[in-house]
């Protein structure tokens, strides 16, 4: 192909927004010639490369937009810590069909039980399948909604949040809202009811939610909206941080390090 023809082709491919075509058509043309591929097969390989690159770029963009902590991945989970029922629930959630049904996932457990990691790991896999996900600390999101309400932009922010198929609200149990904070949180939950999935973690059981929503009626209404279409994941397991600290302490004791019981007896001996 003559130089001016190459430049014209590159211009057309740029105008058509086909960067993978533009970068790879010469290499693949040589390969097609060596392997005696048909014109259709050559075009197929080019189209596959373009689609694969676009998918990879889209997933990378969705992961950035999700604000998910990427270290909390499925591969990093200590699956053997979880009860069999929780593992079965998690593997079913990975399929993502609950998102199509606008179902919620409510994960309960003591601090350090792994509920945030589990929901973030599932959510990362949802993103890799092309889902739009957004992660928020519940307390920070409430503050964002309060500012939006003050600036008369609450409806605009709620509309933006509605564009995400999955909204993760982390650490509901740590939030002790004022009535105004409770109201914007309830508004968000009501807005997403049967329209989008909420993935929520809490160290408080439902019986303790009145401390968050301030009155029995609002508490019951919030729970009703979340539970109506939901999967409840109960991580009745010890804190992995407490377990790690215990193992580290035991390891120091076995090694006879200063400060451990065996180390102290050896030094006294």
mmCIF file of C-alpha atoms in Angstrom:
data_model
loop_
_atom_site.group_PDB
_atom_site.id
_atom_site.type_symbol
_atom_site.label_atom_id
_atom_site.label_comp_id
_atom_site.label_asym_id
_atom_site.label_seq_id
_atom_site.Cartn_x
_atom_site.Cartn_y
_atom_site.Cartn_z
ATOM 1 C CA UNK A 1 0.000 0.000 0.000
ATOM 2 C CA UNK A 2 1.357 3.413 -0.968
ATOM 3 C CA UNK A 3 2.201 5.936 1.722
ATOM 4 C CA UNK A 4 -0.612 8.332 0.776
ATOM 5 C CA UNK A 5 -3.087 5.448 0.851
ATOM 6 C CA UNK A 6 -1.893 4.484 4.348
ATOM 7 C CA UNK A 7 -2.322 8.052 5.538
ATOM 8 C CA UNK A 8 -5.817 8.225 4.037
ATOM 9 C CA UNK A 9 -6.774 4.906 5.646
ATOM 10 C CA UNK A 10 -5.382 6.039 9.011
ATOM 11 C CA UNK A 11 -7.453 9.213 8.731
ATOM 12 C CA UNK A 12 -10.632 7.269 7.992
ATOM 13 C CA UNK A 13 -10.008 4.873 10.902
ATOM 14 C CA UNK A 14 -9.389 7.818 13.223
ATOM 15 C CA UNK A 15 -12.607 9.490 12.047
ATOM 16 C CA UNK A 16 -14.500 6.245 12.628
ATOM 17 C CA UNK A 17 -12.960 5.923 16.131
ATOM 18 C CA UNK A 18 -11.286 2.571 15.441
ATOM 19 C CA UNK A 19 -7.916 2.888 17.236
ATOM 20 C CA UNK A 20 -7.276 -0.878 17.438
ATOM 21 C CA UNK A 21 -7.910 -1.159 13.691
ATOM 22 C CA UNK A 22 -5.482 1.699 13.067
ATOM 23 C CA UNK A 23 -2.717 0.211 15.195
ATOM 24 C CA UNK A 24 -3.098 -3.409 14.128
ATOM 25 C CA UNK A 25 -4.268 -3.634 10.527
ATOM 26 C CA UNK A 26 -0.747 -3.866 9.014
ATOM 27 C CA UNK A 27 0.464 -6.531 11.446
ATOM 28 C CA UNK A 28 -2.699 -8.576 10.948
ATOM 29 C CA UNK A 29 -2.482 -8.126 7.163
ATOM 30 C CA UNK A 30 0.985 -9.710 7.176
ATOM 31 C CA UNK A 31 -0.311 -12.515 9.394
ATOM 32 C CA UNK A 32 -3.308 -13.056 7.122
ATOM 33 C CA UNK A 33 -1.006 -13.289 4.097
ATOM 34 C CA UNK A 34 1.264 -15.833 5.800
ATOM 35 C CA UNK A 35 -1.672 -17.963 6.915
ATOM 36 C CA UNK A 36 -3.626 -17.547 3.659
ATOM 37 C CA UNK A 37 -6.649 -16.113 5.472
ATOM 38 C CA UNK A 38 -9.628 -14.879 3.509
ATOM 39 C CA UNK A 39 -10.616 -11.212 3.470
ATOM 40 C CA UNK A 40 -13.503 -12.077 5.796
ATOM 41 C CA UNK A 41 -11.218 -13.833 8.288
ATOM 42 C CA UNK A 42 -8.819 -10.885 8.268
ATOM 43 C CA UNK A 43 -11.702 -8.491 8.914
ATOM 44 C CA UNK A 44 -13.003 -10.763 11.685
ATOM 45 C CA UNK A 45 -9.645 -10.679 13.512
ATOM 46 C CA UNK A 46 -9.521 -6.895 13.251
ATOM 47 C CA UNK A 47 -13.083 -6.539 14.553
ATOM 48 C CA UNK A 48 -12.368 -8.929 17.449
ATOM 49 C CA UNK A 49 -9.318 -6.909 18.476
ATOM 50 C CA UNK A 50 -11.283 -3.646 18.368
ATOM 51 C CA UNK A 51 -14.143 -5.092 20.455
ATOM 52 C CA UNK A 52 -11.806 -6.639 23.024
ATOM 53 C CA UNK A 53 -9.970 -3.350 23.490
ATOM 54 C CA UNK A 54 -13.214 -1.414 23.829
ATOM 55 C CA UNK A 55 -14.521 -3.858 26.443
ATOM 56 C CA UNK A 56 -11.262 -3.637 28.402
ATOM 57 C CA UNK A 57 -11.317 0.173 28.292
ATOM 58 C CA UNK A 58 -14.969 0.270 29.369
ATOM 59 C CA UNK A 59 -14.346 -2.035 32.316
ATOM 60 C CA UNK A 60 -11.312 0.018 33.392
ATOM 61 C CA UNK A 61 -13.461 3.181 33.222
ATOM 62 C CA UNK A 62 -16.305 1.568 35.186
ATOM 63 C CA UNK A 63 -13.881 0.387 37.863
ATOM 64 C CA UNK A 64 -12.477 3.908 38.248
ATOM 65 C CA UNK A 65 -15.961 5.404 38.440
ATOM 66 C CA UNK A 66 -17.139 2.775 40.941
ATOM 67 C CA UNK A 67 -14.783 4.014 43.708
ATOM 68 C CA UNK A 68 -14.475 0.390 44.817
ATOM 69 C CA UNK A 69 -11.391 -0.470 46.884
ATOM 70 C CA UNK A 70 -9.722 -2.726 44.315
ATOM 71 C CA UNK A 71 -7.666 -4.577 46.920
ATOM 72 C CA UNK A 72 -10.926 -6.069 48.214
ATOM 73 C CA UNK A 73 -11.186 -8.515 45.316
ATOM 74 C CA UNK A 74 -12.671 -11.996 45.046
ATOM 75 C CA UNK A 75 -9.170 -13.467 44.724
ATOM 76 C CA UNK A 76 -8.129 -11.814 48.012
ATOM 77 C CA UNK A 77 -11.045 -13.283 50.009
ATOM 78 C CA UNK A 78 -10.317 -15.967 52.581
ATOM 79 C CA UNK A 79 -13.247 -18.088 51.452
ATOM 80 C CA UNK A 80 -12.575 -20.841 53.996
ATOM 81 C CA UNK A 81 -13.581 -18.413 56.774
ATOM 82 C CA UNK A 82 -17.149 -18.126 55.505
ATOM 83 C CA UNK A 83 -19.978 -20.529 56.374
ATOM 84 C CA UNK A 84 -21.203 -22.787 53.556
ATOM 85 C CA UNK A 85 -24.494 -20.871 53.273
ATOM 86 C CA UNK A 86 -22.682 -17.541 52.813
ATOM 87 C CA UNK A 87 -20.424 -19.039 50.127
ATOM 88 C CA UNK A 88 -23.444 -20.388 48.281
ATOM 89 C CA UNK A 89 -25.160 -16.979 48.471
ATOM 90 C CA UNK A 90 -22.008 -15.204 47.270
ATOM 91 C CA UNK A 91 -21.523 -17.487 44.265
ATOM 92 C CA UNK A 92 -25.160 -17.017 43.284
ATOM 93 C CA UNK A 93 -24.797 -13.228 43.585
ATOM 94 C CA UNK A 94 -21.766 -13.334 41.280
ATOM 95 C CA UNK A 95 -24.094 -14.313 38.444
ATOM 96 C CA UNK A 96 -25.653 -10.826 38.699
ATOM 97 C CA UNK A 97 -29.271 -11.738 37.974
ATOM 98 C CA UNK A 98 -30.333 -10.105 41.270
ATOM 99 C CA UNK A 99 -29.383 -6.753 39.720
ATOM 100 C CA UNK A 100 -31.837 -7.299 36.871
ATOM 101 C CA UNK A 101 -34.546 -7.964 39.477
ATOM 102 C CA UNK A 102 -33.548 -4.810 41.444
ATOM 103 C CA UNK A 103 -32.940 -6.909 44.561
ATOM 104 C CA UNK A 104 -30.911 -5.654 47.524
ATOM 105 C CA UNK A 105 -28.136 -7.422 49.420
ATOM 106 C CA UNK A 106 -27.916 -6.754 53.160
ATOM 107 C CA UNK A 107 -24.778 -8.018 54.896
ATOM 108 C CA UNK A 108 -24.696 -8.136 58.708
ATOM 109 C CA UNK A 109 -21.812 -8.994 60.987
ATOM 110 C CA UNK A 110 -19.426 -7.725 63.636
ATOM 111 C CA UNK A 111 -16.679 -5.301 62.592
ATOM 112 C CA UNK A 112 -13.932 -7.226 60.823
ATOM 113 C CA UNK A 113 -16.122 -10.164 59.789
ATOM 114 C CA UNK A 114 -15.464 -9.437 56.103
ATOM 115 C CA UNK A 115 -18.851 -8.103 55.012
ATOM 116 C CA UNK A 116 -17.424 -5.059 53.199
ATOM 117 C CA UNK A 117 -14.763 -7.151 51.473
ATOM 118 C CA UNK A 118 -17.345 -9.714 50.378
ATOM 119 C CA UNK A 119 -19.724 -7.162 48.845
ATOM 120 C CA UNK A 120 -16.864 -5.248 47.207
ATOM 121 C CA UNK A 121 -15.494 -8.494 45.730
ATOM 122 C CA UNK A 122 -18.896 -9.388 44.277
ATOM 123 C CA UNK A 123 -19.299 -5.831 42.983
ATOM 124 C CA UNK A 124 -15.930 -5.886 41.217
ATOM 125 C CA UNK A 125 -17.030 -8.984 39.320
ATOM 126 C CA UNK A 126 -20.300 -7.251 38.444
ATOM 127 C CA UNK A 127 -18.311 -4.342 37.011
ATOM 128 C CA UNK A 128 -16.205 -6.752 34.965
ATOM 129 C CA UNK A 129 -19.422 -8.097 33.463
ATOM 130 C CA UNK A 130 -20.326 -4.536 32.417
ATOM 131 C CA UNK A 131 -22.502 -3.359 35.346
ATOM 132 C CA UNK A 132 -22.417 0.216 36.649
ATOM 133 C CA UNK A 133 -21.598 0.176 40.385
ATOM 134 C CA UNK A 134 -20.899 2.949 42.896
ATOM 135 C CA UNK A 135 -19.332 2.510 46.342
ATOM 136 C CA UNK A 136 -19.938 5.015 49.139
ATOM 137 C CA UNK A 137 -19.279 5.096 52.853
ATOM 138 C CA UNK A 138 -22.791 5.643 54.191
ATOM 139 C CA UNK A 139 -21.725 8.555 56.399
ATOM 140 C CA UNK A 140 -19.969 10.384 53.538
ATOM 141 C CA UNK A 141 -22.884 9.871 51.177
ATOM 142 C CA UNK A 142 -25.313 11.286 53.739
ATOM 143 C CA UNK A 143 -23.160 14.407 53.989
ATOM 144 C CA UNK A 144 -23.110 14.691 50.181
ATOM 145 C CA UNK A 145 -26.909 14.478 50.114
ATOM 146 C CA UNK A 146 -27.223 17.105 52.839
ATOM 147 C CA UNK A 147 -25.080 19.546 50.854
ATOM 148 C CA UNK A 148 -27.161 18.837 47.747
ATOM 149 C CA UNK A 149 -30.375 19.474 49.680
ATOM 150 C CA UNK A 150 -28.999 22.746 51.055
ATOM 151 C CA UNK A 151 -28.052 23.833 47.524
ATOM 152 C CA UNK A 152 -31.441 22.735 46.125
ATOM 153 C CA UNK A 153 -29.727 20.055 44.016
ATOM 154 C CA UNK A 154 -30.945 16.924 45.791
ATOM 155 C CA UNK A 155 -33.143 15.741 42.919
ATOM 156 C CA UNK A 156 -30.222 16.172 40.520
ATOM 157 C CA UNK A 157 -27.896 14.099 42.739
ATOM 158 C CA UNK A 158 -30.536 11.391 43.208
ATOM 159 C CA UNK A 159 -30.993 11.227 39.437
ATOM 160 C CA UNK A 160 -27.233 10.802 38.970
ATOM 161 C CA UNK A 161 -27.158 8.026 41.568
ATOM 162 C CA UNK A 162 -30.078 6.312 39.830
ATOM 163 C CA UNK A 163 -27.876 5.797 36.756
ATOM 164 C CA UNK A 164 -25.911 3.190 38.731
ATOM 165 C CA UNK A 165 -27.390 -0.300 38.718
ATOM 166 C CA UNK A 166 -25.786 -1.070 42.072
ATOM 167 C CA UNK A 167 -25.224 1.354 44.956
ATOM 168 C CA UNK A 168 -23.093 0.121 47.866
ATOM 169 C CA UNK A 169 -23.740 1.788 51.236
ATOM 170 C CA UNK A 170 -20.963 0.753 53.585
ATOM 171 C CA UNK A 171 -21.120 0.831 57.394
ATOM 172 C CA UNK A 172 -24.696 1.919 58.042
ATOM 173 C CA UNK A 173 -24.308 0.905 61.677
ATOM 174 C CA UNK A 174 -21.669 3.554 62.353
ATOM 175 C CA UNK A 175 -23.929 6.396 61.271
ATOM 176 C CA UNK A 176 -25.813 8.175 64.057
ATOM 177 C CA UNK A 177 -27.862 10.611 62.041
ATOM 178 C CA UNK A 178 -29.693 13.729 63.037
ATOM 179 C CA UNK A 179 -33.297 13.868 61.852
ATOM 180 C CA UNK A 180 -32.268 15.868 58.777
ATOM 181 C CA UNK A 181 -29.592 13.298 57.904
ATOM 182 C CA UNK A 182 -32.067 10.474 58.422
ATOM 183 C CA UNK A 183 -34.516 12.158 56.057
ATOM 184 C CA UNK A 184 -32.094 12.380 53.113
ATOM 185 C CA UNK A 185 -30.998 8.767 53.644
ATOM 186 C CA UNK A 186 -34.607 7.616 53.700
ATOM 187 C CA UNK A 187 -35.302 9.662 50.562
ATOM 188 C CA UNK A 188 -32.439 7.863 48.801
ATOM 189 C CA UNK A 189 -33.714 4.414 49.839
ATOM 190 C CA UNK A 190 -37.256 5.298 48.767
ATOM 191 C CA UNK A 191 -35.979 6.599 45.423
ATOM 192 C CA UNK A 192 -34.139 3.338 44.677
ATOM 193 C CA UNK A 193 -36.964 1.058 45.831
ATOM 194 C CA UNK A 194 -37.689 -1.427 43.008
ATOM 195 C CA UNK A 195 -35.562 0.715 40.647
ATOM 196 C CA UNK A 196 -31.992 -0.211 41.548
ATOM 197 C CA UNK A 197 -30.073 -2.539 43.841
ATOM 198 C CA UNK A 198 -28.671 -1.431 47.192
ATOM 199 C CA UNK A 199 -25.809 -3.409 48.719
ATOM 200 C CA UNK A 200 -25.580 -2.485 52.379
ATOM 201 C CA UNK A 201 -23.304 -3.475 55.262
ATOM 202 C CA UNK A 202 -24.182 -2.982 58.911
ATOM 203 C CA UNK A 203 -22.848 -4.097 62.272
ATOM 204 C CA UNK A 204 -26.295 -3.392 63.750
ATOM 205 C CA UNK A 205 -29.194 -5.849 63.412
ATOM 206 C CA UNK A 206 -32.569 -4.472 62.364
ATOM 207 C CA UNK A 207 -33.553 -4.210 66.037
ATOM 208 C CA UNK A 208 -30.927 -1.480 66.465
ATOM 209 C CA UNK A 209 -31.883 0.623 63.451
ATOM 210 C CA UNK A 210 -34.182 2.923 65.386
ATOM 211 C CA UNK A 211 -31.025 4.605 66.670
ATOM 212 C CA UNK A 212 -30.304 5.553 63.045
ATOM 213 C CA UNK A 213 -33.770 6.469 61.719
ATOM 214 C CA UNK A 214 -34.931 8.042 65.006
ATOM 215 C CA UNK A 215 -38.552 6.878 65.109
ATOM 216 C CA UNK A 216 -40.328 3.506 64.804
ATOM 217 C CA UNK A 217 -42.437 4.411 61.762
ATOM 218 C CA UNK A 218 -39.519 5.612 59.632
ATOM 219 C CA UNK A 219 -37.372 2.688 60.773
ATOM 220 C CA UNK A 220 -40.076 0.192 59.801
ATOM 221 C CA UNK A 221 -40.592 1.895 56.424
ATOM 222 C CA UNK A 222 -36.848 1.879 55.657
ATOM 223 C CA UNK A 223 -36.483 -1.793 56.614
ATOM 224 C CA UNK A 224 -39.570 -2.697 54.590
ATOM 225 C CA UNK A 225 -38.188 -1.102 51.427
ATOM 226 C CA UNK A 226 -34.816 -2.783 51.816
ATOM 227 C CA UNK A 227 -36.076 -6.237 52.789
ATOM 228 C CA UNK A 228 -38.995 -6.558 50.344
ATOM 229 C CA UNK A 229 -36.717 -7.781 47.511
ATOM 230 C CA UNK A 230 -33.487 -8.772 49.191
ATOM 231 C CA UNK A 231 -30.828 -11.337 50.007
ATOM 232 C CA UNK A 232 -29.712 -11.215 53.640
ATOM 233 C CA UNK A 233 -26.145 -12.375 54.307
ATOM 234 C CA UNK A 234 -25.309 -13.082 57.949
ATOM 235 C CA UNK A 235 -21.618 -13.327 58.731
ATOM 236 C CA UNK A 236 -21.783 -14.782 62.215
ATOM 237 C CA UNK A 237 -18.027 -15.245 62.349
ATOM 238 C CA UNK A 238 -15.226 -13.685 64.426
ATOM 239 C CA UNK A 239 -13.342 -10.614 63.269
ATOM 240 C CA UNK A 240 -10.507 -11.575 60.938
ATOM 241 C CA UNK A 241 -8.472 -8.713 62.412
ATOM 242 C CA UNK A 242 -8.913 -10.139 65.914
ATOM 243 C CA UNK A 243 -7.980 -13.587 64.604
ATOM 244 C CA UNK A 244 -4.865 -12.184 62.886
ATOM 245 C CA UNK A 245 -3.809 -10.386 66.057
ATOM 246 C CA UNK A 246 -4.325 -13.564 68.089
ATOM 247 C CA UNK A 247 -2.233 -15.614 65.639
ATOM 248 C CA UNK A 248 0.520 -12.991 65.654
ATOM 249 C CA UNK A 249 0.566 -12.969 69.453
ATOM 250 C CA UNK A 250 0.682 -16.769 69.528
ATOM 251 C CA UNK A 251 3.527 -16.735 66.981
ATOM 252 C CA UNK A 252 5.556 -14.375 69.152
ATOM 253 C CA UNK A 253 4.892 -16.549 72.173
ATOM 254 C CA UNK A 254 6.014 -19.684 70.324
ATOM 255 C CA UNK A 255 9.173 -17.897 69.199
ATOM 256 C CA UNK A 256 9.891 -16.753 72.737
ATOM 257 C CA UNK A 257 10.042 -13.085 71.830
ATOM 258 C CA UNK A 258 10.324 -10.477 74.620
ATOM 259 C CA UNK A 259 6.906 -9.429 75.847
ATOM 260 C CA UNK A 260 5.358 -12.882 75.354
ATOM 261 C CA UNK A 261 4.724 -15.206 78.270
ATOM 262 C CA UNK A 262 7.364 -17.722 77.203
ATOM 263 C CA UNK A 263 9.833 -14.945 76.445
ATOM 264 C CA UNK A 264 9.318 -13.479 79.907
ATOM 265 C CA UNK A 265 9.879 -16.851 81.610
ATOM 266 C CA UNK A 266 13.025 -17.465 79.562
ATOM 267 C CA UNK A 267 14.465 -14.087 80.476
ATOM 268 C CA UNK A 268 13.707 -14.691 84.128
ATOM 269 C CA UNK A 269 15.308 -18.119 83.911
#
